[in-house]
Amino acid sequence: GIQVEQSPPDLILQEGANSTLRCNFSDSVNNLQWFHQNPWGQLINLFYIPSGTKQNGRLSATTVATERYSLLYISSSQTTDSGVYFCAGQFYSGYALNFGKGTSLLVTP
Amino acid sequence: EAQVTQNPRYLITVTGKKLTVTCSQNMNHEYMSWYRQDPGLGLRQIYYSMNVEVTDKGDVPEGYKVSRKEKRNFPLILESPSPNQTSLYFCASSWGGGNEQFFGPGTRLTVL
């Protein structure tokens, strides 16, 4: 079946460090999104990025659709960046967003 | 403010007692859907709706019902809740099936 795989599963950073989260998907996508799930459980939209590169402040994302992967960059991390980061792909065969298992990020002071 | 709202945010109930979780969006989106999130299983789609009066099953529809009588509302109905429906539920909406989806704040449901 269609798979979305994220790495690493867990990440601990010191405040100020940079990181790269990776998302591999097994089929072509017509929608690729990154989310941050905060400690209260809310899913916050970070990027809608089926292809190309986008930046929003300290965060940026790149999707290379032909090679079936997406990257999320976090620069100068802050403790408020802690939480779980999900990528989710919507494939041409269906309408559901297929979520990866997430990367759990802890940023320490 | 453009948003997806869900109510209630937290609910503890007992097996067999019918309940409804409401979802409303103010963005005039055509597509709406429900997901549940469980440890180790991630987020899975329950039902979705492409437009008013058009609904279809997602990956885990058993034990749930939905309706889409108005564009802005998409309630999730549990006719006879069971403990295995204890979960975190999210409603989402978008302009269309392939567009950016926006999620509600989630509803934590516990069925005893």
XYZ file of N, CA and C in Angstrom:
663
model
N 0.810 -1.200 0.000
C 0.000 0.000 0.000
C 0.845 1.253 0.000
N 0.164 2.374 -0.093
C 0.845 3.666 -0.096
C 1.480 3.916 1.260
N 2.716 4.360 1.255
C 3.429 4.583 2.510
C 4.079 5.949 2.549
N 4.050 6.520 3.745
C 4.754 7.768 4.019
C 5.685 7.485 5.196
N 6.967 7.626 4.966
C 7.945 7.288 5.998
C 8.714 8.528 6.410
N 8.826 8.739 7.713
C 9.529 9.905 8.222
C 10.758 9.486 9.022
N 11.755 10.319 8.931
C 12.968 10.095 9.714
C 13.571 11.429 10.134
N 14.266 11.458 11.296
C 14.333 10.384 12.275
C 13.026 10.302 13.069
N 12.779 9.230 13.779
C 11.571 9.151 14.607
C 11.631 10.059 15.830
N 12.823 10.250 16.356
C 13.002 11.092 17.537
C 14.233 11.961 17.344
N 14.169 13.155 17.919
C 15.289 14.088 17.767
C 15.328 14.989 18.991
N 16.512 15.116 19.565
C 16.718 16.034 20.688
C 17.756 17.059 20.268
N 17.406 18.324 20.407
C 18.295 19.404 20.008
C 18.475 20.375 21.164
N 19.605 21.033 21.132
C 19.789 22.140 22.049
C 19.279 23.402 21.344
N 18.744 24.294 22.109
C 18.239 25.550 21.557
C 19.306 26.212 20.690
N 18.869 26.656 19.518
C 19.797 27.315 18.596
C 20.324 26.416 17.500
N 20.156 25.114 17.668
C 20.658 24.177 16.657
C 19.720 24.122 15.458
N 20.261 23.610 14.354
C 19.479 23.415 13.134
C 19.169 21.940 12.951
N 18.122 21.635 12.198
C 17.783 20.238 11.959
C 17.081 20.075 10.614
N 17.144 18.852 10.111
C 16.454 18.489 8.872
C 15.639 17.237 9.114
N 14.359 17.320 8.806
C 13.457 16.182 8.912
C 13.126 15.724 7.500
N 13.040 14.405 7.336
C 12.837 13.866 5.997
C 11.541 13.073 5.922
N 10.919 13.143 4.754
C 9.684 12.416 4.483
C 9.824 11.753 3.114
N 9.732 10.427 3.078
C 9.732 9.683 1.816
C 8.337 9.143 1.561
N 7.883 9.217 0.319
C 6.577 8.671 0.002
C 6.674 7.733 -1.194
N 5.781 6.751 -1.182
C 5.935 5.594 -2.068
C 5.279 5.775 -3.433
N 4.531 6.876 -3.614
C 3.837 7.068 -4.885
C 3.765 8.554 -5.172
N 3.338 8.899 -6.371
C 3.222 10.310 -6.735
C 2.132 10.975 -5.904
N 2.380 12.220 -5.518
C 1.417 12.950 -4.694
C 0.876 14.160 -5.446
N -0.378 14.518 -5.132
C -0.901 15.788 -5.631
C -1.076 16.788 -4.496
N -0.652 16.387 -3.305
C -0.717 17.270 -2.144
C 0.285 16.740 -1.131
N 1.136 17.601 -0.613
C 2.077 17.205 0.424
C 2.078 18.316 1.469
N 1.779 17.958 2.700
C 1.725 18.956 3.741
C 2.614 18.558 4.914
N 3.122 19.579 5.605
C 3.834 19.402 6.857
C 3.006 20.038 7.963
N 2.939 19.334 9.093
C 2.208 19.805 10.252
C 3.099 19.732 11.491
N 2.771 20.580 12.446
C 3.363 20.508 13.771
C 2.238 20.217 14.750
N 2.359 19.117 15.495
C 1.374 18.838 16.531
C 1.943 19.313 17.864
N 1.296 20.303 18.433
C 1.823 20.885 19.667
C 1.448 20.022 20.872
N 1.980 20.346 22.032
C 1.713 19.512 23.225
C 0.238 19.428 23.591
N -0.588 20.319 23.107
C -2.023 20.273 23.374
C -2.769 19.435 22.331
N -2.019 18.874 21.402
C -2.616 17.980 20.413
C -3.078 18.639 19.136
N -2.985 19.937 19.039
C -3.465 20.634 17.848
C -2.505 20.455 16.684
N -3.075 20.276 15.496
C -2.297 20.130 14.265
C -2.199 21.495 13.592
N -0.999 21.992 13.526
C -0.766 23.320 12.953
C -0.182 23.153 11.556
N -0.836 23.769 10.571
C -0.299 23.718 9.210
C 1.017 24.481 9.129
N 2.035 23.822 8.588
C 3.315 24.493 8.366
C 3.471 24.839 6.889
N 3.359 23.827 6.045
C 3.548 24.036 4.616
C 2.603 23.152 3.808
N 2.112 23.731 2.727
C 1.461 22.973 1.670
C 2.438 23.012 0.514
N 3.083 21.868 0.203
C 4.223 21.915 -0.706
C 4.307 20.656 -1.555
N 3.403 20.506 -2.540
C 3.479 19.336 -3.415
C 4.745 19.309 -4.267
N 5.391 20.468 -4.451
C 6.670 20.500 -5.150
C 7.340 21.834 -4.838
N 8.646 21.896 -5.068
C 9.356 23.154 -4.908
C 9.803 23.429 -3.489
N 10.120 24.695 -3.239
C 10.659 25.132 -1.951
C 9.868 26.319 -1.440
N 9.612 26.308 -0.125
C 8.950 27.426 0.525
C 9.664 27.738 1.828
N 9.569 28.993 2.243
C 10.160 29.385 3.506
C 9.152 30.207 4.291
N 9.186 29.999 5.616
C 8.343 30.777 6.514
C 9.134 30.997 7.796
N 9.789 32.150 7.874
C 10.590 32.444 9.044
C 11.765 31.485 9.176
N 11.844 30.820 10.336
C 12.950 29.878 10.563
C 12.727 28.516 9.936
N 11.573 28.310 9.388
C 11.235 27.031 8.781
C 11.252 27.148 7.264
N 11.708 26.085 6.639
C 11.588 25.995 5.191
C 11.357 24.537 4.823
N 10.824 24.328 3.626
C 10.536 22.974 3.176
C 10.819 22.866 1.695
N 11.238 21.676 1.310
C 11.504 21.377 -0.091
C 10.893 20.030 -0.411
N 10.168 19.958 -1.513
C 9.644 18.691 -2.000
C 10.195 18.444 -3.397
N 10.805 17.262 -3.578
C 11.256 16.835 -4.894
C 10.322 15.709 -5.319
N 9.275 16.089 -6.025
C 8.200 15.139 -6.321
C 8.702 13.974 -7.180
N 9.611 14.260 -8.108
C 10.087 13.203 -9.002
C 10.874 12.142 -8.243
N 11.491 12.533 -7.125
C 12.254 11.576 -6.329
C 11.495 11.154 -5.073
N 10.282 11.642 -4.927
C 9.358 11.193 -3.880
C 9.890 11.422 -2.474
N 10.359 12.642 -2.218
C 10.717 12.972 -0.853
C 10.502 14.450 -0.595
N 10.380 14.769 0.683
C 10.254 16.153 1.125
C 11.107 16.332 2.370
N 11.642 17.524 2.530
C 12.484 17.866 3.662
C 11.926 19.088 4.372
N 11.988 19.052 5.694
C 11.619 20.211 6.503
C 12.859 20.651 7.264
N 13.235 21.910 7.089
C 14.391 22.472 7.770
C 13.929 23.384 8.904
N 14.516 23.178 10.057
C 14.267 24.061 11.191
C 15.597 24.692 11.565
N 15.662 26.001 11.497
C 16.914 26.670 11.854
C 16.750 27.400 13.186
N 17.852 27.545 13.885
C 17.873 28.257 15.176
C 16.711 27.817 16.059
N 16.663 26.537 16.329
C 15.511 25.969 17.020
C 15.271 26.630 18.381
N 13.998 26.665 18.768
C 13.558 27.221 20.041
C 12.758 26.160 20.787
N 12.642 26.337 22.094
C 11.926 25.333 22.888
C 10.478 25.189 22.426
N 9.926 26.260 21.901
C 8.541 26.207 21.417
C 8.399 25.385 20.136
N 9.512 24.993 19.535
C 9.458 24.116 18.361
C 9.209 22.660 18.752
N 9.307 22.363 20.021
C 9.091 20.981 20.472
C 7.698 20.495 20.091
N 7.621 19.188 19.885
C 6.357 18.589 19.481
C 6.618 17.524 18.443
N 5.558 17.115 17.778
C 5.684 16.092 16.744
C 5.419 16.725 15.384
N 6.288 16.435 14.439
C 6.166 16.949 13.078
C 5.713 15.820 12.169
N 4.632 16.077 11.472
C 4.083 15.091 10.540
C 4.175 15.603 9.114
N 4.497 14.699 8.213
C 4.233 14.984 6.817
C 3.069 14.104 6.389
N 2.323 14.575 5.425
C 1.152 13.845 4.955
C 1.019 14.057 3.460
N 0.803 12.981 2.757
C 0.652 13.049 1.309
C -0.730 12.621 0.879
N -1.220 13.324 -0.106
C -2.480 12.929 -0.724
C -2.145 12.435 -2.113
N -2.465 11.166 -2.342
C -2.044 10.531 -3.566
C -3.133 10.587 -4.622
N -2.745 10.488 -5.854
C -3.698 10.621 -6.947
C -4.773 9.549 -6.905
N -4.520 8.474 -6.173
C -5.489 7.375 -6.142
C -6.600 7.592 -5.127
N -6.513 8.607 -4.300
C -7.530 8.777 -3.271
C -7.605 10.188 -2.752
N -8.432 10.399 -1.740
C -8.646 11.731 -1.190
C -8.084 11.906 0.213
N -7.772 10.819 0.895
C -7.292 10.941 2.266
C -5.866 11.472 2.290
N -5.557 12.216 3.334
C -4.168 12.542 3.619
C -3.567 11.332 4.339
N -2.498 10.787 3.768
C -1.802 9.664 4.397
C -0.646 10.218 5.215
N -0.727 10.021 6.524
C 0.250 10.606 7.428
C 1.398 9.642 7.689
N 2.589 10.211 7.825
C 3.705 9.448 8.356
C 3.552 9.291 9.868
N 4.447 8.558 10.482
C 4.369 8.319 11.930
C 4.919 9.485 12.737
N 5.533 10.423 12.080
C 5.962 11.634 12.757
C 7.398 11.593 13.252
N 7.950 12.766 13.461
C 9.245 12.959 14.126
C 8.972 13.717 15.407
N 9.335 13.103 16.531
C 9.132 13.746 17.823
C 10.368 14.571 18.161
N 10.197 15.876 18.247
C 11.302 16.798 18.470
C 11.227 17.386 19.868
N 12.347 17.342 20.562
C 12.473 18.001 21.857
C 13.627 18.984 21.774
N 13.345 20.243 22.018
C 14.373 21.272 22.031
C 14.598 21.685 23.479
N 15.827 21.507 23.936
C 16.155 21.802 25.331
C 16.835 23.163 25.452
N 16.629 23.841 26.589
C 17.235 25.172 26.772
C 18.763 25.099 26.807
N -12.101 35.277 11.529
C -10.923 34.418 11.386
C -11.331 33.107 10.729
N -10.576 32.716 9.696
C -10.852 31.459 9.008
C -10.481 30.299 9.924
N -11.420 29.396 10.120
C -11.110 28.311 11.042
C -12.071 27.137 10.894
N -11.618 26.017 11.452
C -12.441 24.825 11.608
C -12.660 24.648 13.108
N -13.906 24.540 13.504
C -14.207 24.379 14.927
C -14.833 23.012 15.176
N -14.559 22.490 16.338
C -15.117 21.194 16.748
C -15.667 21.336 18.159
N -16.754 20.626 18.402
C -17.306 20.575 19.751
C -17.927 19.216 20.011
N -17.745 18.672 21.231
C -16.931 19.259 22.298
C -15.444 19.007 22.069
N -14.617 19.651 22.840
C -13.181 19.409 22.757
C -12.780 18.173 23.564
N -13.508 17.917 24.635
C -13.236 16.762 25.472
C -14.574 16.116 25.827
N -14.598 14.789 25.806
C -15.829 14.086 26.136
C -15.494 12.733 26.721
N -16.088 12.461 27.883
C -16.020 11.133 28.487
C -17.443 10.597 28.508
N -17.637 9.411 27.966
C -18.973 8.847 27.894
C -18.914 7.353 28.211
N -20.056 6.709 28.149
C -20.123 5.278 28.444
C -20.532 4.510 27.202
N -20.194 3.251 27.200
C -20.510 2.379 26.075
C -21.993 2.419 25.747
N -22.280 2.591 24.455
C -23.657 2.527 23.988
C -24.427 3.822 23.994
N -23.910 4.872 24.573
C -24.640 6.136 24.641
C -24.324 6.981 23.415
N -25.303 7.158 22.554
C -25.110 7.873 21.289
C -24.534 9.262 21.506
N -23.607 9.648 20.639
C -23.047 10.981 20.743
C -22.757 11.546 19.351
N -22.678 12.855 19.302
C -22.351 13.568 18.065
C -21.239 14.556 18.346
N -20.240 14.555 17.499
C -19.178 15.552 17.539
C -19.405 16.481 16.349
N -19.560 17.752 16.645
C -19.849 18.691 15.561
C -18.568 19.249 14.964
N -18.645 19.597 13.700
C -17.533 20.227 12.977
C -18.123 21.297 12.087
N -17.521 22.482 12.127
C -17.997 23.571 11.302
C -16.807 24.346 10.755
N -16.922 24.784 9.485
C -15.864 25.603 8.888
C -16.488 26.833 8.256
N -15.741 27.939 8.309
C -16.263 29.208 7.800
C -15.516 29.685 6.560
N -14.908 28.744 5.828
C -14.100 29.092 4.666
C -14.781 28.731 3.346
N -16.038 28.299 3.425
C -16.792 27.910 2.228
C -16.134 26.743 1.486
N -15.449 25.898 2.248
C -14.784 24.748 1.647
C -15.785 23.692 1.224
N -15.473 23.031 0.103
C -16.355 21.971 -0.369
C -16.015 20.621 0.263
N -14.740 20.389 0.506
C -14.273 19.095 0.997
C -14.118 19.142 2.500
N -14.688 18.122 3.185
C -14.507 17.975 4.624
C -14.266 16.511 4.944
N -13.557 16.269 6.027
C -13.276 14.879 6.382
C -13.041 14.752 7.875
N -13.105 13.522 8.353
C -12.833 13.186 9.744
C -11.686 12.186 9.811
N -10.795 12.413 10.792
C -9.679 11.519 11.066
C -9.712 11.150 12.547
N -9.135 10.012 12.836
C -8.859 9.670 14.227
C -7.372 9.393 14.375
N -6.848 9.743 15.551
C -5.425 9.550 15.822
C -5.256 8.640 17.019
N -4.505 7.562 16.829
C -4.277 6.590 17.878
C -2.787 6.293 17.987
N -2.292 6.104 19.201
C -0.859 5.798 19.385
C -0.458 4.561 18.587
N 0.624 4.680 17.858
C 1.122 3.551 17.085
C 0.442 3.348 15.750
N -0.721 3.964 15.574
C -1.469 3.800 14.318
C -1.526 5.096 13.515
N -1.175 6.191 14.139
C -1.174 7.464 13.437
C -2.567 7.991 13.172
N -2.680 8.854 12.174
C -3.958 9.441 11.792
C -4.549 8.662 10.620
N -5.817 8.339 10.756
C -6.502 7.577 9.716
C -7.833 8.232 9.409
N -8.191 8.214 8.135
C -9.418 8.875 7.729
C -10.635 7.986 7.999
N -11.694 8.595 8.541
C -12.909 7.861 8.869
C -13.931 8.003 7.741
N -14.292 9.231 7.430
C -15.230 9.555 6.358
C -14.798 10.862 5.729
N -15.260 11.086 4.496
C -15.044 12.367 3.873
C -16.270 12.761 3.062
N -16.297 14.047 2.702
C -17.417 14.565 1.919
C -16.885 15.531 0.877
N -17.215 15.279 -0.369
C -16.756 16.149 -1.451
C -17.644 17.381 -1.604
N -18.878 17.293 -1.117
C -19.793 18.431 -1.197
C -21.066 18.090 -0.434
N -22.001 19.004 -0.414
C -23.267 18.773 0.290
C -23.937 17.518 -0.251
N -24.396 16.683 0.690
C -25.112 15.439 0.390
C -24.228 14.381 -0.278
N -22.919 14.595 -0.329
C -22.007 13.612 -0.916
C -21.002 13.191 0.146
N -21.121 11.960 0.629
C -20.181 11.452 1.629
C -19.671 10.083 1.198
N -18.513 9.721 1.704
C -17.946 8.415 1.356
C -17.045 7.932 2.473
N -16.845 6.622 2.506
C -16.049 6.004 3.558
C -14.570 6.245 3.336
N -13.879 6.415 4.462
C -12.432 6.457 4.440
C -11.871 5.087 4.781
N -10.776 5.080 5.506
C -10.106 3.819 5.818
C -10.713 3.067 6.998
N -11.323 3.791 7.941
C -11.840 3.153 9.165
C -13.240 3.639 9.491
N -14.247 3.355 8.658
C -15.581 3.908 8.857
C -16.473 3.139 9.831
N -16.075 1.924 10.221
C -16.975 1.090 11.015
C -17.286 1.744 12.350
N -18.566 1.792 12.684
C -19.008 2.351 13.956
C -19.304 3.837 13.917
N -19.172 4.457 12.745
C -19.383 5.899 12.607
C -20.399 6.197 11.511
N -21.068 7.328 11.668
C -21.925 7.873 10.621
C -21.617 9.342 10.467
N -21.883 9.867 9.284
C -21.724 11.304 9.037
C -22.906 11.784 8.210
N -23.047 13.095 8.166
C -24.024 13.698 7.271
C -23.483 15.039 6.809
N -23.923 15.483 5.645
C -23.484 16.788 5.126
C -24.709 17.466 4.512
N -25.504 18.044 5.373
C -26.718 18.721 4.930
C -26.456 20.176 4.562
N -25.422 20.736 5.151
C -25.029 22.113 4.839
C -23.547 22.093 4.519
N -23.128 23.065 3.728
C -21.739 23.092 3.305
C -20.793 23.264 4.492
N -21.171 24.044 5.471
C -20.250 24.399 6.536
C -20.146 23.340 7.639
N -21.107 22.421 7.738
C -21.148 21.486 8.865
C -20.978 20.036 8.433
N -20.261 19.295 9.255
C -19.999 17.884 8.937
C -19.907 17.115 10.263
N -21.033 16.814 10.882
C -21.005 16.126 12.182
C -20.625 14.657 12.071
N -19.954 14.189 13.098
C -19.578 12.776 13.229
C -20.464 12.159 14.304
N -21.129 11.077 13.955
C -22.095 10.446 14.852
C -21.612 9.052 15.234
N -21.604 8.799 16.539
C -21.320 7.459 17.044
C -22.620 6.951 17.649
N -23.277 6.037 16.942
C -24.598 5.571 17.367
C -24.508 4.758 18.664
N -23.492 3.917 18.767
C -23.327 3.073 19.946
C -21.832 2.965 20.244
N -21.283 3.990 20.900
C -19.824 4.026 21.098
C -19.316 2.820 21.882
N -18.119 2.403 21.548
C -17.453 1.320 22.259
C -16.068 1.790 22.683
N -15.466 1.121 23.662
C -14.154 1.561 24.159
C -13.092 1.668 23.075
N -13.175 0.866 22.013
C -12.148 0.962 20.962
C -12.310 2.205 20.092
N -13.313 3.012 20.389
C -13.451 4.298 19.711
C -12.885 5.446 20.544
N -12.288 5.101 21.672
C -11.543 6.090 22.437
C -10.376 6.562 21.579
N -10.315 7.863 21.335
C -9.322 8.363 20.392
C -9.335 9.888 20.398
N -8.404 10.453 19.628
C -8.382 11.884 19.354
C -8.903 12.072 17.937
N -9.969 12.845 17.803
C -10.640 13.014 16.519
C -10.389 14.407 15.953
N -10.122 14.436 14.658
C -9.904 15.703 13.963
C -10.842 15.814 12.775
N -11.391 17.005 12.624
C -12.125 17.356 11.430
C -11.219 18.221 10.564
N -11.339 18.096 9.261
C -10.513 18.886 8.348
C -11.355 19.357 7.178
N -10.910 20.449 6.545
C -11.620 20.928 5.367
C -10.633 21.514 4.364
N -11.053 21.567 3.100
C -10.237 22.173 2.048
C -11.154 22.556 0.893
N -10.596 23.339 -0.044
C -11.385 23.754 -1.198
C -11.816 22.541 -2.014
N -10.904 21.632 -2.195
C -11.202 20.442 -2.964
C -10.360 19.302 -2.465
N -10.532 18.135 -3.051
C -9.857 16.953 -2.554
C -8.343 17.042 -2.586
N -7.771 17.810 -3.489
C -6.319 17.849 -3.605
C -5.679 19.106 -3.072
N -6.455 19.917 -2.393
C -5.939 21.186 -1.899
C -5.510 21.099 -0.445
N -4.884 22.159 0.044
C -4.402 22.195 1.410
C -5.567 21.975 2.374
N -5.343 21.060 3.320
C -6.381 20.756 4.301
C -6.061 21.459 5.611
N -7.112 21.997 6.227
C -6.999 22.702 7.494
C -7.750 21.907 8.553
N -7.102 21.765 9.697
C -7.638 20.898 10.735
C -8.237 21.678 11.892
N -9.268 21.085 12.472
C -9.830 21.616 13.690
C -8.940 21.309 14.877
N -9.306 21.793 16.066
C -8.451 21.656 17.249
C -8.442 20.258 17.853
N -9.331 19.380 17.412
C -9.358 18.018 17.931
C -10.380 17.839 19.045
N -10.885 16.619 19.132
C -11.813 16.224 20.197
C -11.281 14.946 20.834
N -10.986 15.043 22.121
C -10.511 13.857 22.857
C -11.717 13.125 23.416
N -11.955 11.921 22.908
C -13.101 11.119 23.314
C -12.629 9.908 24.099
N -13.236 9.706 25.240
C -12.990 8.509 26.043
C -14.315 7.792 26.222
N -14.348 6.513 25.848
C -15.546 5.691 26.002
C -15.254 4.630 27.064
N -15.999 4.687 28.146
C -15.764 3.757 29.266
C -16.610 2.498 29.144
